[in-house]
XYZ file of C-alpha atoms in Angstrom:
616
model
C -36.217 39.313 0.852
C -35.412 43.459 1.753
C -37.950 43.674 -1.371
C -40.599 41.553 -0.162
C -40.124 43.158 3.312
C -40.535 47.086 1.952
C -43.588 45.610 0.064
C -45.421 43.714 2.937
C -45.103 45.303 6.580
C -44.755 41.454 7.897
C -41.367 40.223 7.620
C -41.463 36.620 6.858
C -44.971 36.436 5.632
C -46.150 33.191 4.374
C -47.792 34.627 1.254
C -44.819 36.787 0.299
C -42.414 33.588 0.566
C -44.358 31.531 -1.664
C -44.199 34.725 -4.764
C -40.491 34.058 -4.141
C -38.788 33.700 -7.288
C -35.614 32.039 -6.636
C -36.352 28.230 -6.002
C -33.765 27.730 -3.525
C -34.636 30.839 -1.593
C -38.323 30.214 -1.455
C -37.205 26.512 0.119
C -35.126 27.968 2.577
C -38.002 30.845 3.703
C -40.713 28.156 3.745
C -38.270 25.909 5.798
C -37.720 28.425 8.049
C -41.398 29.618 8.352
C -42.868 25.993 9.107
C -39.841 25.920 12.520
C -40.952 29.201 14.047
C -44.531 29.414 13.529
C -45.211 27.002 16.021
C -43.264 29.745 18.828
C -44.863 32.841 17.405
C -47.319 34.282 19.230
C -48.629 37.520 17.190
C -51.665 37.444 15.418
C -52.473 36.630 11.666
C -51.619 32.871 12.159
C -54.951 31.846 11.109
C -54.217 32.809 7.366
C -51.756 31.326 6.433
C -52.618 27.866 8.397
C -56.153 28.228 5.897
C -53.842 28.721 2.790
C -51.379 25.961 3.690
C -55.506 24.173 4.161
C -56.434 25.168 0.938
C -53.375 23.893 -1.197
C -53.522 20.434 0.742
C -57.380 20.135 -0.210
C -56.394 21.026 -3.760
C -52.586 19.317 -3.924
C -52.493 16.856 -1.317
C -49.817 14.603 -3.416
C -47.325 17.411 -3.793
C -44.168 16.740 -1.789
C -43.047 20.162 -1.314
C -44.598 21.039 1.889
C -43.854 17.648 3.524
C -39.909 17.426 2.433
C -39.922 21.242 4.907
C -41.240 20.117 7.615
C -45.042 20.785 7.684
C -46.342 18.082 9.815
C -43.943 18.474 12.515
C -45.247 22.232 12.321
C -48.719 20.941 12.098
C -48.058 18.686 15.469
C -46.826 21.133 17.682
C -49.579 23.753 16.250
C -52.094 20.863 18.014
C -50.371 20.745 20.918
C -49.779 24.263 21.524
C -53.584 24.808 21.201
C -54.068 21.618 23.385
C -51.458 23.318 26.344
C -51.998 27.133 25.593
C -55.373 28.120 26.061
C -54.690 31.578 26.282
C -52.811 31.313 23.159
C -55.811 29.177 21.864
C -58.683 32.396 22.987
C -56.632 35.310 21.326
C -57.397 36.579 17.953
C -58.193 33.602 15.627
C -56.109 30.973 16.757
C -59.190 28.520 17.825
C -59.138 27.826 14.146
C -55.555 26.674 13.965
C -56.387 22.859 15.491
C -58.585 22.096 13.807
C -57.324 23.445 10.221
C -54.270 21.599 11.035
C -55.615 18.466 11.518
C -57.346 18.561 8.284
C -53.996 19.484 7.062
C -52.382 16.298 7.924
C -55.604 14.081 6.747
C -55.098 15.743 3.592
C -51.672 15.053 2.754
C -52.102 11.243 4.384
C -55.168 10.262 2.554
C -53.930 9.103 -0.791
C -49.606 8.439 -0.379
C -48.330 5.720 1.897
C -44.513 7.440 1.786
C -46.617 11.400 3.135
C -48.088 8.684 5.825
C -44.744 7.246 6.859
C -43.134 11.076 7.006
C -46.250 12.076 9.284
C -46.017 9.439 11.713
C -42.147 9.831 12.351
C -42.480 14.001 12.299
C -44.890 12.818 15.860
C -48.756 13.500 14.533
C -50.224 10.638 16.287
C -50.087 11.461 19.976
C -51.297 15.029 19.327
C -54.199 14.089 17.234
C -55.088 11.094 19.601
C -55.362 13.762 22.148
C -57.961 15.887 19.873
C -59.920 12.233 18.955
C -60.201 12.420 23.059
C -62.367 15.553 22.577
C -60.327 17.795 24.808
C -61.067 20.460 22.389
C -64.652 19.976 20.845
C -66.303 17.435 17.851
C -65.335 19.575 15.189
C -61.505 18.970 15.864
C -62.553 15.169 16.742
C -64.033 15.024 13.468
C -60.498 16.031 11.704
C -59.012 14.169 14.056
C -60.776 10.716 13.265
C -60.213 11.426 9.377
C -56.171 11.848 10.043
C -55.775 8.530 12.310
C -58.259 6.554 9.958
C -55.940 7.563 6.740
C -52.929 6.694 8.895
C -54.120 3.337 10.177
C -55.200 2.615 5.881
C -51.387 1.751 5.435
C -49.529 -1.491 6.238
C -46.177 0.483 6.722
C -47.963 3.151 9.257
C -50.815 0.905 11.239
C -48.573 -0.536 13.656
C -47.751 3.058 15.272
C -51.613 3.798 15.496
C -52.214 0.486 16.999
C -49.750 1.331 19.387
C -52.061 3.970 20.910
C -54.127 1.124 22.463
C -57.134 3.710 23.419
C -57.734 4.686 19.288
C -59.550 1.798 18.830
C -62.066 2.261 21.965
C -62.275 6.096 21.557
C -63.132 5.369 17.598
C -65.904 3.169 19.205
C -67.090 5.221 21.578
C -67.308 8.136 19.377
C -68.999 5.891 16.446
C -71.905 5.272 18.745
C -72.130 8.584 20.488
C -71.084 10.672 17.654
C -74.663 11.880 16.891
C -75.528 12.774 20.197
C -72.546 14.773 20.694
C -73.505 16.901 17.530
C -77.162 17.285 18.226
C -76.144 18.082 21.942
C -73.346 21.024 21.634
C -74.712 22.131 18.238
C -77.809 21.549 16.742
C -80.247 21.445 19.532
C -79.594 25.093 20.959
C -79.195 27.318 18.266
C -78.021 30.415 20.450
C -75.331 28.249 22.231
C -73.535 27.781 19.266
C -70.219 28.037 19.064
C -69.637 31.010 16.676
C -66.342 29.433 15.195
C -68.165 26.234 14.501
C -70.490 28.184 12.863
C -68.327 29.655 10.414
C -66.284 26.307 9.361
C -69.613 24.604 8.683
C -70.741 27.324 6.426
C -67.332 29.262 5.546
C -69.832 32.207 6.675
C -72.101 32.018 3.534
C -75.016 30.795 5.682
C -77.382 31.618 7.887
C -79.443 28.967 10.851
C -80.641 26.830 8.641
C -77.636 26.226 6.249
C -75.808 25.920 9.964
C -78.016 22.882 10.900
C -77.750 21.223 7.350
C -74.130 21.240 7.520
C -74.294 20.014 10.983
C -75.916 17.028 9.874
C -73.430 16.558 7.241
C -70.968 16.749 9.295
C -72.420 13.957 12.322
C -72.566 12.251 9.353
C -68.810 12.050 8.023
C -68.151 12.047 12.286
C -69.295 8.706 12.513
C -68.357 7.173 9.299
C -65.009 8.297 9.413
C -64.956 6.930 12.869
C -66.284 3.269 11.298
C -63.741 3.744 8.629
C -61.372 3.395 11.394
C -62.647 0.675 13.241
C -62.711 -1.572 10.025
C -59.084 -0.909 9.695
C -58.576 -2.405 13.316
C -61.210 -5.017 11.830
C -59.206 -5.876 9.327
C -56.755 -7.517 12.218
C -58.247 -10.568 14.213
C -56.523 -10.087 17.794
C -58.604 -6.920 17.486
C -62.074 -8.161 17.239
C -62.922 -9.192 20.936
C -63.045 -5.612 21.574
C -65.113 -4.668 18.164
C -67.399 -7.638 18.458
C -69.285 -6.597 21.730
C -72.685 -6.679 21.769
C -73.337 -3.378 22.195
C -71.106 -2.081 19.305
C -73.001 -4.735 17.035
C -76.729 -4.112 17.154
C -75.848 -0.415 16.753
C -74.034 -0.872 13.518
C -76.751 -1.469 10.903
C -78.070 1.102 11.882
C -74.778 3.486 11.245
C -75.733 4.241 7.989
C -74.637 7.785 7.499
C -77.449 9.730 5.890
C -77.782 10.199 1.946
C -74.905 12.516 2.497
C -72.288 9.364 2.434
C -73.577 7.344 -0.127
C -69.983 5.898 -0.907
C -69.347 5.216 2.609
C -69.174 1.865 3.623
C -70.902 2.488 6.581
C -71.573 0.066 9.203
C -72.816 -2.584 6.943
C -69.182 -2.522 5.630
C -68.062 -2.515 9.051
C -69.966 -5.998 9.351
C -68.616 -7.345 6.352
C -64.763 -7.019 7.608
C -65.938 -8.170 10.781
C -67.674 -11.808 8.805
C -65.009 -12.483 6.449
C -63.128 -13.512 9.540
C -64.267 -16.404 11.237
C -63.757 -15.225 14.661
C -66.130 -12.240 13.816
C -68.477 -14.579 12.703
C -70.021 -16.411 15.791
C -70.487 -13.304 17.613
C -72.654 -11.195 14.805
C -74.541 -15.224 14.259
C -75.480 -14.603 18.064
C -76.939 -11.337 17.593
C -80.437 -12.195 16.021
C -81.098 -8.043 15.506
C -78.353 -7.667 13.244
C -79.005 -10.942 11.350
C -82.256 -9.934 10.539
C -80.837 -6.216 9.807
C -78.562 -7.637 7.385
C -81.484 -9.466 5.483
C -83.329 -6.546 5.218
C -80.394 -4.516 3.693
C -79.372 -7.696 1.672
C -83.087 -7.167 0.017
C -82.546 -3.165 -0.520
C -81.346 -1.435 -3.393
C -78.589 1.102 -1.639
C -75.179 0.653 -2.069
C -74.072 -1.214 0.653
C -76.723 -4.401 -0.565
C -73.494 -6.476 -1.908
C -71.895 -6.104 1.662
C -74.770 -7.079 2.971
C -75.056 -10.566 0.838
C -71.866 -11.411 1.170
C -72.464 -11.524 5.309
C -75.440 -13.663 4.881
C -73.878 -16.198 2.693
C -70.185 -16.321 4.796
C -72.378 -16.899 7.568
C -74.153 -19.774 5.843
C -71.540 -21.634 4.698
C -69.540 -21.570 8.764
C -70.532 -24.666 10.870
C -70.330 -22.643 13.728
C -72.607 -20.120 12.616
C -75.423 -21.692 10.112
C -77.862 -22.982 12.355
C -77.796 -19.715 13.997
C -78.674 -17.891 11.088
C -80.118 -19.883 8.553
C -83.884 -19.501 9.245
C -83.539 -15.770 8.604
C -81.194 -15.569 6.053
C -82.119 -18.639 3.621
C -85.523 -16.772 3.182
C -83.668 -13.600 2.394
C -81.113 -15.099 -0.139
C -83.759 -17.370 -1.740
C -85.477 -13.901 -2.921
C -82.160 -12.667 -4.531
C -81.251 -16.330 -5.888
C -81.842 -15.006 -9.521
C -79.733 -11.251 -9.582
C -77.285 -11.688 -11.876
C -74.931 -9.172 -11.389
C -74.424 -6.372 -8.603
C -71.660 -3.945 -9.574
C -68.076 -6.015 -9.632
C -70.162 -9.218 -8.297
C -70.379 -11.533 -11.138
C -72.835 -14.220 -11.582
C -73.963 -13.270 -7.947
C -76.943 -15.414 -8.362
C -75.409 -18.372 -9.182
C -73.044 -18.074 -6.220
C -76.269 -17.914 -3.957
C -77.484 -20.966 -5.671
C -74.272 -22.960 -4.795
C -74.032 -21.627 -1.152
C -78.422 -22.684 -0.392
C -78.197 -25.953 -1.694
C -74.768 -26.709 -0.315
C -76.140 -25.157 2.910
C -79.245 -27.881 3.123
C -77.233 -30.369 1.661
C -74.572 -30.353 4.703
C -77.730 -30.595 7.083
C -77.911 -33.998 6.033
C -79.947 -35.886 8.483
C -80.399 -32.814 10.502
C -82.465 -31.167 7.690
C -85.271 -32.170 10.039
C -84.153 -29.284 12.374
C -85.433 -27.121 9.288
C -88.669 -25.685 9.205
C -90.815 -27.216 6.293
C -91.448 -23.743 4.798
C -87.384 -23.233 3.912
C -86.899 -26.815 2.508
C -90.290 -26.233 0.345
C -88.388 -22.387 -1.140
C -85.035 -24.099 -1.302
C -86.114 -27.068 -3.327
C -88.613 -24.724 -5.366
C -85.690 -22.442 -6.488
C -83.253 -25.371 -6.700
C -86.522 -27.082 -9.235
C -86.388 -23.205 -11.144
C -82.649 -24.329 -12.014
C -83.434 -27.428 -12.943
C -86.095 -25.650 -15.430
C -83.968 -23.513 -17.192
C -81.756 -26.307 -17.910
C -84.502 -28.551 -19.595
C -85.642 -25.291 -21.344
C -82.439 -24.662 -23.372
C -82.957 -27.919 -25.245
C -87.237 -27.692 -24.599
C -88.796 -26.744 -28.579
C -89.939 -23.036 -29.758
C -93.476 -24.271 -30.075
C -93.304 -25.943 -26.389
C -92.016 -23.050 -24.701
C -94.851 -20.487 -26.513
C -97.186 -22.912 -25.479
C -95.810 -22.517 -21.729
C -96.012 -18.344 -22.418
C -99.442 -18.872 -23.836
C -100.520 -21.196 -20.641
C -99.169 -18.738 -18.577
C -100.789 -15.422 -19.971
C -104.306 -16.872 -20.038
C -103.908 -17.428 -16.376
C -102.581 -14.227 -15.719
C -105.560 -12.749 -17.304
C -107.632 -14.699 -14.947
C -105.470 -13.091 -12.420
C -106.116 -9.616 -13.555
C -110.155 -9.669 -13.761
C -110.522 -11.278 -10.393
C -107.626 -8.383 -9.293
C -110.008 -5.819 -10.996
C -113.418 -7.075 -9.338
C -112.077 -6.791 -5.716
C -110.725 -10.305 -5.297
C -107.243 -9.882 -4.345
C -106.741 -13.460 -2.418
C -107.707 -15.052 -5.627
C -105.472 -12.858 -8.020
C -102.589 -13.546 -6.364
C -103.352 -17.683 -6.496
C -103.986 -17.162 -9.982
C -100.475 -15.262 -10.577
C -98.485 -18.060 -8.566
C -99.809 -20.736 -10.979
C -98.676 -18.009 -13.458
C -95.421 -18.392 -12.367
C -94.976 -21.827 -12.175
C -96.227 -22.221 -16.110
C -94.129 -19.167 -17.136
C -90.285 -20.125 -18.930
C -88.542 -19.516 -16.594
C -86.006 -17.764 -18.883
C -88.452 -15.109 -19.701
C -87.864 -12.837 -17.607
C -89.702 -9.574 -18.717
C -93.201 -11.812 -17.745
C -91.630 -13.086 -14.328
C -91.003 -9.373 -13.140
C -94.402 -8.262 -14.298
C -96.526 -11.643 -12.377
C -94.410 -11.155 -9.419
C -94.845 -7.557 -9.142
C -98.368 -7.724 -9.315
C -98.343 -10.682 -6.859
C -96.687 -7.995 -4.280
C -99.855 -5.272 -5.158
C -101.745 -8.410 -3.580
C -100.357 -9.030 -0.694
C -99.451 -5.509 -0.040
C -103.701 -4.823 -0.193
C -103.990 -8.801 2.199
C -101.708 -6.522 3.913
C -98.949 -9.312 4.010
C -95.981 -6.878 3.959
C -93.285 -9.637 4.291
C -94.701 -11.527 1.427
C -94.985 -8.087 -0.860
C -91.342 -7.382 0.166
C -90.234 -10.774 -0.874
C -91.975 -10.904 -4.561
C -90.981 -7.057 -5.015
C -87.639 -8.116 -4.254
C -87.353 -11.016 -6.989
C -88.713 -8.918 -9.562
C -86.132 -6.390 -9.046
C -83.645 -8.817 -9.046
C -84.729 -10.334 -12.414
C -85.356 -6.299 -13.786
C -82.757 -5.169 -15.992
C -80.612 -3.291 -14.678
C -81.352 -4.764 -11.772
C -83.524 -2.986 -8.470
C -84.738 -0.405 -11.261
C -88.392 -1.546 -11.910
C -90.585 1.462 -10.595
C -93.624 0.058 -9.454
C -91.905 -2.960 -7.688
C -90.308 -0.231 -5.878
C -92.678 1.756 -4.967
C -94.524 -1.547 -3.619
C -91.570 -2.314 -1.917
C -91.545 1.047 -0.392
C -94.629 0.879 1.004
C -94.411 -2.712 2.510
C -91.480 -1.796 4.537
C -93.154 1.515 6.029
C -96.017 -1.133 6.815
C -93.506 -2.862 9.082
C -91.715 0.841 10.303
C -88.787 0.110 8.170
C -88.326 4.074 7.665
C -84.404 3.721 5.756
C -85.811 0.743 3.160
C -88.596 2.874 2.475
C -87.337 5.601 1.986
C -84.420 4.647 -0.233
C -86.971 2.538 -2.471
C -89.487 5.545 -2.492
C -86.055 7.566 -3.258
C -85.620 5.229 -6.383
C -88.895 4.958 -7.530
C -88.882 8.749 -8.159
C -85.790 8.552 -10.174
C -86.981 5.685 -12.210
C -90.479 7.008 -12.954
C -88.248 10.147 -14.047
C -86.991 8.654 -16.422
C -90.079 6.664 -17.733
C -92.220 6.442 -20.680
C -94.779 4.677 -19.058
C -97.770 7.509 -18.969
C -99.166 6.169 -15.505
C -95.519 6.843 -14.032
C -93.464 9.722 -15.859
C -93.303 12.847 -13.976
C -94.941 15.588 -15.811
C -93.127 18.859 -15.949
C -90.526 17.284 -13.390
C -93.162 17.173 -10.751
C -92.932 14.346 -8.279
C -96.066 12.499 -6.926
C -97.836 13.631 -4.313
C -98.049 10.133 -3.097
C -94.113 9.434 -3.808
C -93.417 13.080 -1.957
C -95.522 12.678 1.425
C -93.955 8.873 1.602
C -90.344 10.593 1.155
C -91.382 13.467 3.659
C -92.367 10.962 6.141
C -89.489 8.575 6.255
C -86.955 11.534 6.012
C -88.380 12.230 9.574
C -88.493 8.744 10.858
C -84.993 8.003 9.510
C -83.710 11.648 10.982
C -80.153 11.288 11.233
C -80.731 12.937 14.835
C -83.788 11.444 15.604
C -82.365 9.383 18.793
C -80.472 11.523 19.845
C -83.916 14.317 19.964
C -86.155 12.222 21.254
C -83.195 11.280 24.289
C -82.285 15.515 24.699
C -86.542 16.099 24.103
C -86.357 17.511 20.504
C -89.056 14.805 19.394
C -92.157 14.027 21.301
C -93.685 10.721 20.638
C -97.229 9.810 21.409
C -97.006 6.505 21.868
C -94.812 5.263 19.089
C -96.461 7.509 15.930
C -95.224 10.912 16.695
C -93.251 12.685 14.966
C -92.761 16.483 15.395
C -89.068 17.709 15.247
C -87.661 20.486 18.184
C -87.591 22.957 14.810
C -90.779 23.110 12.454
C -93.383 20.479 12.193
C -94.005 19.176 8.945
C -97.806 19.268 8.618
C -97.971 16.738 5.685
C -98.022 13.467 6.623
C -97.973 10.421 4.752
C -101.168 8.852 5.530
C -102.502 5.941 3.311
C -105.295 7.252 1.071
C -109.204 6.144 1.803
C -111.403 5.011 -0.997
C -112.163 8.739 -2.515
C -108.288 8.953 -2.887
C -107.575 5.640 -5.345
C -105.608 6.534 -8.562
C -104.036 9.214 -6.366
C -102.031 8.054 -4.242
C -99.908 5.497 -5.426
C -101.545 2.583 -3.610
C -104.080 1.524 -5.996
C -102.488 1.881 -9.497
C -103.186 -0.761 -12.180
C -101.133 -3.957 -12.212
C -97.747 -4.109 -14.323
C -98.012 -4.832 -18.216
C -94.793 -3.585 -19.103
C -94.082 -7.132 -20.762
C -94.165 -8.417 -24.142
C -97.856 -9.572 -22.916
C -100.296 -6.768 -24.193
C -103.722 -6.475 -22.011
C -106.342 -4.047 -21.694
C -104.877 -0.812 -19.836
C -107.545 -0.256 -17.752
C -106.865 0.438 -13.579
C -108.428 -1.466 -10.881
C -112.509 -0.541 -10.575
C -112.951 -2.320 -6.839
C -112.861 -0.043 -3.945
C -109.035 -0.980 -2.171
C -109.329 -1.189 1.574
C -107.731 1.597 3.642
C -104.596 0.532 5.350
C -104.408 4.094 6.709
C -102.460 3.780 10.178
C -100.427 0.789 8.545
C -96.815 1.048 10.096
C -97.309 2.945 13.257
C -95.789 0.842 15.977
């Protein structure tokens, strides 16, 4: 140590200790360092809190650190800057909270035993105090991480439970957590907090980096604050206080950007909440959600299993079904024939079971039913019935059934391609009912095409719902372009801005990746249609959108504006008149991407406008 100390003018330094070459030395100086930085009051503490930040980002499973004593360090670092705030304004020592904070999520995140030593070295009361906010979001966003990887364990959940207020705050903070960002940071960019400033960015960016980041990190705000309501969730005698109205028409909503794709998000919330039954009968008596958990049951993100598996637990609950069943039967009866959805196997099948088991238990009551969900549950149940007579049906019977089938399409087509859309899309439903129903490559193209149709009858519903079974019966599944795309433009039809813009999203990836000439992106150059679409519902789904039009960054004109406090995008996605077809996306030639060969010409008739489609 007298060499360290001639070398380095700060006895004790952190940096020095760790070069230490003698195992048993460099334990005793790092034990040593972690009890008296917490009662040192010169400057420099900042670095090595960041260093002891950056090996727990990159080592967070190394023992070392925890066996000396760093999170009892870490928790009276907290609390000093909680009680000291003269201590907390000199030099750099705002940045000491918060880095230790993310210190402790760090190290809790991935071992049960570093969870265990944090909650008996006294991290929770310190870190409740910061989820309070008596310091600002950023530290409540470290904050919310640490508790959330705390509560994850069975061994360590009781002593966050204990703080009775961490599940209201994580609540509270869930639904405000937005507001608080666009608020104190992004709305006024010259009261920014120059500390804030440089965490977001590391101070490698200027204004607009600031505000990106700022998104990203409202995002990870709120869905680390989900993350730890789901672990209270996961507990029943905790669910009166989750399951409040209020809390539950604001969660499908919770979606966390494109930033958080592997967030379960508040659909995932949902899904902890159904799997119990006492959950159940209060998200069955919120018709909002219901309906928001068909529409995400139909999408292709990555919360769509979560979203199933709601619908179908709420099906198959006495208490629940009647409540639900007239908007989710629809829903499920379009994804009846996905086979499978990442670890869900044979998902189909299970919907199958759960629909006709659902109508089945009505018994007598099926007369409570409306005639239109009987008619599509005994249709799809008749489909099933199909492919089991076609395994044993002849070769020559089934071609016959593909050659019945194509002529009619064909009929479909030319009446399509001289302006009569109604009767196209008659003449591709009798398609469908002729088709095998085991070729599948013909079913995606006929009810694809049957979507262009109602999409033009503007019948958005209708296009989402035939869009929707062709994806499913796509392989892979949800990756057929133009069903997509048609998809994507019936939901902005109904203001569905986050379905849109996910398909639209999709679409542009797929046609990528395409060797279809009428989709494939030349010189990786996206539409023009597919862009302005994209443009538009990036605005509309604005993670900060509320939260501007409540502080007045957004002025609306009725329900259609949409110019942002910061630069207006002058490109609007407007539906193209007659001089645009072939442009823009909307009139493009039916699907023949089938074993089916037809004439490759695009549609001749002059589409109606459906410009103004969507503003509500």
């Amino acid at each position: 140590m007298d060499k360290m100390s001639q070398e380095c003018p700060y006895p004790g330094c952190f940096f020095c200790v760790m070069k230490e070459g003698n195992p048993s030395k460099r334990r005793q100086s790092i034990l040593k360092f972690f009890r008296e930085l917490p009662s040192q009051d010169e400057d420099g503490q900042v670095l090595p809190i960041s260093g002891l930040w950056n090996t727990a980002m990159a080592h967070p499973n190394d023992h070392e650190f925890i066996d000396l004593g760093i999170f009892e360090c870490m928790a009276a670092l907290i609390w000093k800057g909680l009680k000291n705030r003269r201590w907390l304004a000199h030099d750099q020592n705002i940045y000491i909270p918060y880095y230790a904070a993310h210190i402790i999520g760090s190290y809790t995140m991935n071992m049960e035993e570093f969870a265990e030593s944090a909650v008996h070295a006294g991290v929770i009361p310190p870190l409740v105090e910061l989820l309070r906010g008596r310091l600002t979001w950023v530290e409540q966003r470290v904050a919310v991480r640490a508790i959330g990887h705390l509560a994850t364990y069975a061994s360590t959940f009781p002593a966050v439970a204990s703080h009775g207020e961490v599940l209201e705050l994580s609540i509270e903070l869930a639904m405000s957590s937005l507001e608080i960002v666009y608020s104190h940071f992004y709305q006024y960019v010259d009261r920014r907090l120059s500390y804030h400033c440089d965490l977001l960015t590391r101070g490698m960016g200027g204004v607009e980096m600031e505000s990106r980041k700022a998104e990203e990190w409202a995002s990870q705000l709120q869905c680390w604050s989900l993350q730890l309501i789901n672990c209270f969730a996961f507990k029943p005698e905790f669910l009166s206080v989750i399951c409040k109205p209020e809390f539950l028409v604001k969660l499908p909503g919770m979606w966390g950007g494109l930033v958080n794709e592997n967030s379960p998000a508040g659909t995932g919330l949902l899904r902890t909440i159904c799997h119990h039954k006492v959950g159940r009968v209060p998200v069955a008596n919120c018709p909002t959600v219901v309906e928001a958990l068909c529409n995400i049951a139909r999408s292709s993100d990555d919360w769509q299993y979560m979203a199933i598996d709601c619908l179908l637990w709420l099906l198959q609950d006495p208490n629940t079904c009647q409540k639900v069943i007239d908007k989710a039967v629809p829903a499920l009866i379009d994804l009846a024939e996905i086979s499978t959805l990442g670890d869900h196997k044979k998902l189909g099948d299970t919907i199958v079971n759960v629909l006709q088991e659902c109508i089945e238990s009505q018994g007598t009551g099926r007369s409570s039913l409306s005639n239109r969900i009987i008619e599509q549950t005994e249709e799809l149940l008749n489909c099933r019935q199909r492919l089991k007579w076609e395994k044993s049906m002849p070769k020559e019977d089934l071609h016959i059934k593909q050659a019945a089938a194509l002529v009619v399409k064909l009929e479909g087509n030319s009446l399509f391609s001289s302006g009569n859309i109604s009767g196209a899309a008659s003449k591709y439903s009798e398609a469908i009912t002729l088709c095998p129903v085991r070729s599948k490559k013909e079913r995606v193209v006929l009810y694809s095409n049957r979507a262009q149709c109602h999409l033009l009858l503007q019948q958005p519903l209708a296009a989402i719902s035939d869009a929707t079974r062709a994806l499913c019966l796509h392989n892979p599944v949800n990756r057929h372009a133009k069903s997509l795309w048609r998809r994507a433009q019936a939901y902005d039809m109904l203001g569905l801005a986050k379905e849109s813009l996910l398909d639209a999203i999709l679409f542009i990836n797929e046609c990528s990746q395409s060797n279809d000439p009428d989709l494939s992106l030349r010189q990786n150059k996206v539409p023009d249609y597919a862009e302005r679409l994209v443009k538009k519902q990036m605005r509309a789904a604005w993670l900060f959108r509320e939260a501007a039009i409540k502080h007045g960054g957004v002025h609306c004109d009725g329900e259609a504006g949409d110019i942002y406090g910061q630069e207006a995008d002058d490109s609007e996605w407007e539906t193209a008149s007659e001089s645009d077809i072939g442009n823009d996306g909307r009139g493009e030639m039916l699907d023949d991407d089938s074993e089916w060969k037809i004439d490759d010409e695009r549609n001749k008739y002059e589409k109606p406008s459906l410009k103004g489609i969507g503003r509500h």
